XYZ file of C-alpha atoms in Angstrom:
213
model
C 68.527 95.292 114.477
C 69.339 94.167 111.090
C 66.013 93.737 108.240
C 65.625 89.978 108.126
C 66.567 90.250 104.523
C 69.690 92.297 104.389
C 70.756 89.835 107.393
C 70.087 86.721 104.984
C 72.680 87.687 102.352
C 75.318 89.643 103.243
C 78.013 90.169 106.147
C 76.138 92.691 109.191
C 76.976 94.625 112.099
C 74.000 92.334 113.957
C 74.353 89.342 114.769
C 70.693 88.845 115.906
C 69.365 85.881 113.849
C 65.866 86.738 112.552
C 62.665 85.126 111.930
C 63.646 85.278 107.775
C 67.422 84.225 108.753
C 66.496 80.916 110.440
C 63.591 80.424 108.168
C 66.399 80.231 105.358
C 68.400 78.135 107.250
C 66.074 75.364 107.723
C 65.050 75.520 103.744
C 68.489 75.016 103.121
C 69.171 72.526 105.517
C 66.010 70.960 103.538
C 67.114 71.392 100.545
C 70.279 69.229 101.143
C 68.291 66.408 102.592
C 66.532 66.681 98.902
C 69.045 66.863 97.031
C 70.726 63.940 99.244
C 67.507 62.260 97.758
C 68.670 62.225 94.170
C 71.625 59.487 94.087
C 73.476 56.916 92.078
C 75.772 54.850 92.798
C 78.183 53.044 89.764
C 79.829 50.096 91.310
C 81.991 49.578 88.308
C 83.314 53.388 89.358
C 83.443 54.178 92.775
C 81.169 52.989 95.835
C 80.566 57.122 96.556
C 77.055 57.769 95.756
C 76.625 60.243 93.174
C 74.290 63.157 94.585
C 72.964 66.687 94.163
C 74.218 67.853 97.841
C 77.244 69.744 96.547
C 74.879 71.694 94.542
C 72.851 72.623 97.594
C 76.127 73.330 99.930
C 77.365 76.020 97.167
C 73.738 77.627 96.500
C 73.324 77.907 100.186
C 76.977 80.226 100.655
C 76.175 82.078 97.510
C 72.722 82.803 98.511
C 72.693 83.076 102.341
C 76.384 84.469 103.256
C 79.027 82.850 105.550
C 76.906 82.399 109.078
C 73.503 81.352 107.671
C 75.217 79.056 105.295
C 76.974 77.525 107.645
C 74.414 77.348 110.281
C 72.331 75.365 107.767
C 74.868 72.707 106.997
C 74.833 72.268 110.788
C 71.329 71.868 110.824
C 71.584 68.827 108.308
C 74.044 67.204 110.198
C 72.283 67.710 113.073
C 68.768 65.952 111.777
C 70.883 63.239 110.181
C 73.024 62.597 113.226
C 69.610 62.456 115.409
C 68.747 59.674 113.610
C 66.187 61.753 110.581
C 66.588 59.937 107.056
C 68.145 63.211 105.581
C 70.970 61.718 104.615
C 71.149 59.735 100.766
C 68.559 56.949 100.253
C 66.876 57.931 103.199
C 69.943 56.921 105.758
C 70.048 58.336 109.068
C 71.921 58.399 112.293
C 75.994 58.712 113.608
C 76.530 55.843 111.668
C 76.633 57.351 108.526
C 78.611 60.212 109.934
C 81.060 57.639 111.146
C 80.856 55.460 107.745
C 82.738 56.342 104.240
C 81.216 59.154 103.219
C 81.435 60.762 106.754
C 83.960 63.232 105.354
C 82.130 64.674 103.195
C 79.116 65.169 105.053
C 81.536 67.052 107.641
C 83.206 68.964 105.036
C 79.743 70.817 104.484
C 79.408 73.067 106.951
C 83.236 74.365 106.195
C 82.850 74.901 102.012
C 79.861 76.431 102.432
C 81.355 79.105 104.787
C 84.450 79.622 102.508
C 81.284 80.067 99.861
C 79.578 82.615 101.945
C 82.580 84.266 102.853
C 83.328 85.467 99.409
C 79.387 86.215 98.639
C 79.694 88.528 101.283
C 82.768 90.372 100.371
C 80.847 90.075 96.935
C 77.617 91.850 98.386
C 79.440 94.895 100.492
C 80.311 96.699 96.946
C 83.130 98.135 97.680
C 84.961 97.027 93.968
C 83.026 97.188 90.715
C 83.401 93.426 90.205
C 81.232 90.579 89.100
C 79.426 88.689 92.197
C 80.351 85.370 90.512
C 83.978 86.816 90.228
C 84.065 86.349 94.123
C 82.043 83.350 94.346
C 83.047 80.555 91.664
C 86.774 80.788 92.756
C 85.691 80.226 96.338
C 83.175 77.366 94.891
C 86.180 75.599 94.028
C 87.962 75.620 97.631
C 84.898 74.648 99.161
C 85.144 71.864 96.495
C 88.271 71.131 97.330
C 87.411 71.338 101.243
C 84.578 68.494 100.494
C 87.116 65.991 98.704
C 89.590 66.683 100.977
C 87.948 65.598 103.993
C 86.342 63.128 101.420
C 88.974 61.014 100.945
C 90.230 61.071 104.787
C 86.894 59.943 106.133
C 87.425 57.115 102.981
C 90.746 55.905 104.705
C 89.580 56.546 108.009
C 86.831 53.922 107.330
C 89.311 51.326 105.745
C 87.508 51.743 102.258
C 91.099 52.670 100.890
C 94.593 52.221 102.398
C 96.449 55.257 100.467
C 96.116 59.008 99.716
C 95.915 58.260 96.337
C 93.505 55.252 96.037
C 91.246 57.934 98.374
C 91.225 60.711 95.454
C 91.111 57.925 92.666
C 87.970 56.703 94.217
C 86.284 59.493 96.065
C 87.435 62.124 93.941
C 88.387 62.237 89.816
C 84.814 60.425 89.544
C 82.951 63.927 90.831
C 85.233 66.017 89.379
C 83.436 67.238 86.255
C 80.018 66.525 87.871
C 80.842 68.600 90.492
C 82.536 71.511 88.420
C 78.866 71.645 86.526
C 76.919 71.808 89.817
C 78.918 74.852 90.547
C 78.278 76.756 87.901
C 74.515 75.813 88.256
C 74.757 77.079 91.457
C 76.268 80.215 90.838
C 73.412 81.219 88.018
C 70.298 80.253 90.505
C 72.704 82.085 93.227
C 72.560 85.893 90.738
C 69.083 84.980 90.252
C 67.586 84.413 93.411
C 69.924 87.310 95.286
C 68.329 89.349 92.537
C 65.038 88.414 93.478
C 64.597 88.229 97.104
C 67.647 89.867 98.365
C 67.422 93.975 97.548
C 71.147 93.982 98.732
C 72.064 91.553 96.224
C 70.807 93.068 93.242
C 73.416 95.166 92.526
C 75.930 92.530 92.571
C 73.996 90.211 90.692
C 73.413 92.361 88.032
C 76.837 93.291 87.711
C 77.292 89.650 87.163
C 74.676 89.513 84.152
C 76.049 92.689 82.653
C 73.329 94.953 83.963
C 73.405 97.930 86.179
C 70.198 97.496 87.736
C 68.182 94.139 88.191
């Protein structure tokens, strides 16, 4: 059976989930519903809530791999579809799933996969590359996954009528928001790898300029 750590951060033979692995999984379905927590909403810009969840999708593929990521973005939408106030300002239930921002509460589970897709490739070693030379390119598809579905689940809700009222509203306003939450996410991604994951070090030092952590 795979170590509960090595299984948290990288790509493995096993696919036994272990204690660590789902303990992971539920702090970063967790940490979503926080970060759901911290939102604004400018009328005079867009009627999208401006939150820290994209932050918590990336971090949670950088840090956790493909499965685990992804298996905690299913978690969230799990709680929030059974009704558990995990969703921003406290909102619950399939409403919300069904409602404007729908889309990109779907789109979660997918960029954060495409996320820990490349942090495993990143973590197996086999090229002398940076980890966040894997990582922030596939930080901006799983960007690009979240506004995609975004601005469908905005049409599909009759908020707009057009493809390109969808990315004027639910889109250019996160842009640069969203481009600094990724890099955030990629620097607490090298350092907690570093820290808890011994088969993340190497990569993440290779990211700071090191050879060892």
């Amino acid at each position: 059976m795979a170590s509960p750590v090595s299984g948290a951060g990288q790509a493995g033979g096993d696919d036994t989930m272990t204690v660590r692995d789902m303990t992971l999984v539920a702090l970063f379905a967790a940490l979503t519903a926080v970060c759901a927590q911290v939102s604004l909403t400018l009328p005079f810009v867009t009627s999208v809530p401006f939150t820290l969840q994209v932050f918590a999708v990336l971090a949670a593929g950088a840090i956790l791999g493909a499965r685990r990521a992804f298996l905690s973005q299913v978690v969230y939408i799990l709680l929030g579809g059974a009704g558990l106030p995990v969703f921003a300002r406290l909102h619950g239930g399939t409403a919300v799933l069904m409602g404007p921002t729908g889309g990109y509460l779907w789109a979660y589970p997918l960029a954060a996969l495409v996320v820990g897709g490349a942090a495993d490739i990143a973590a197996q070693g086999r090229e002398r590359k940076s980890f966040l030379t894997y990582v922030y390119p596939a930080m901006g598809a799983g960007i690009l996954v979240i506004y995609g579905l975004g601005a469908v689940g905005l049409i599909l809700a009759g908020v707009v009528h057009t493809l390109p009222r969808a990315v004027q509203v639910g889109v250019l306003p996160f842009f640069w928001f969203d481009l600094l939450k990724a890099y955030l996410a990629g620097v607490v991604a090298v350092r907690v790898r570093s820290a808890i994951l011994p088969a993340g070090r190497e990569a993440a030092g290779q990211s700071l300029g090191h050879t060892h952590p």
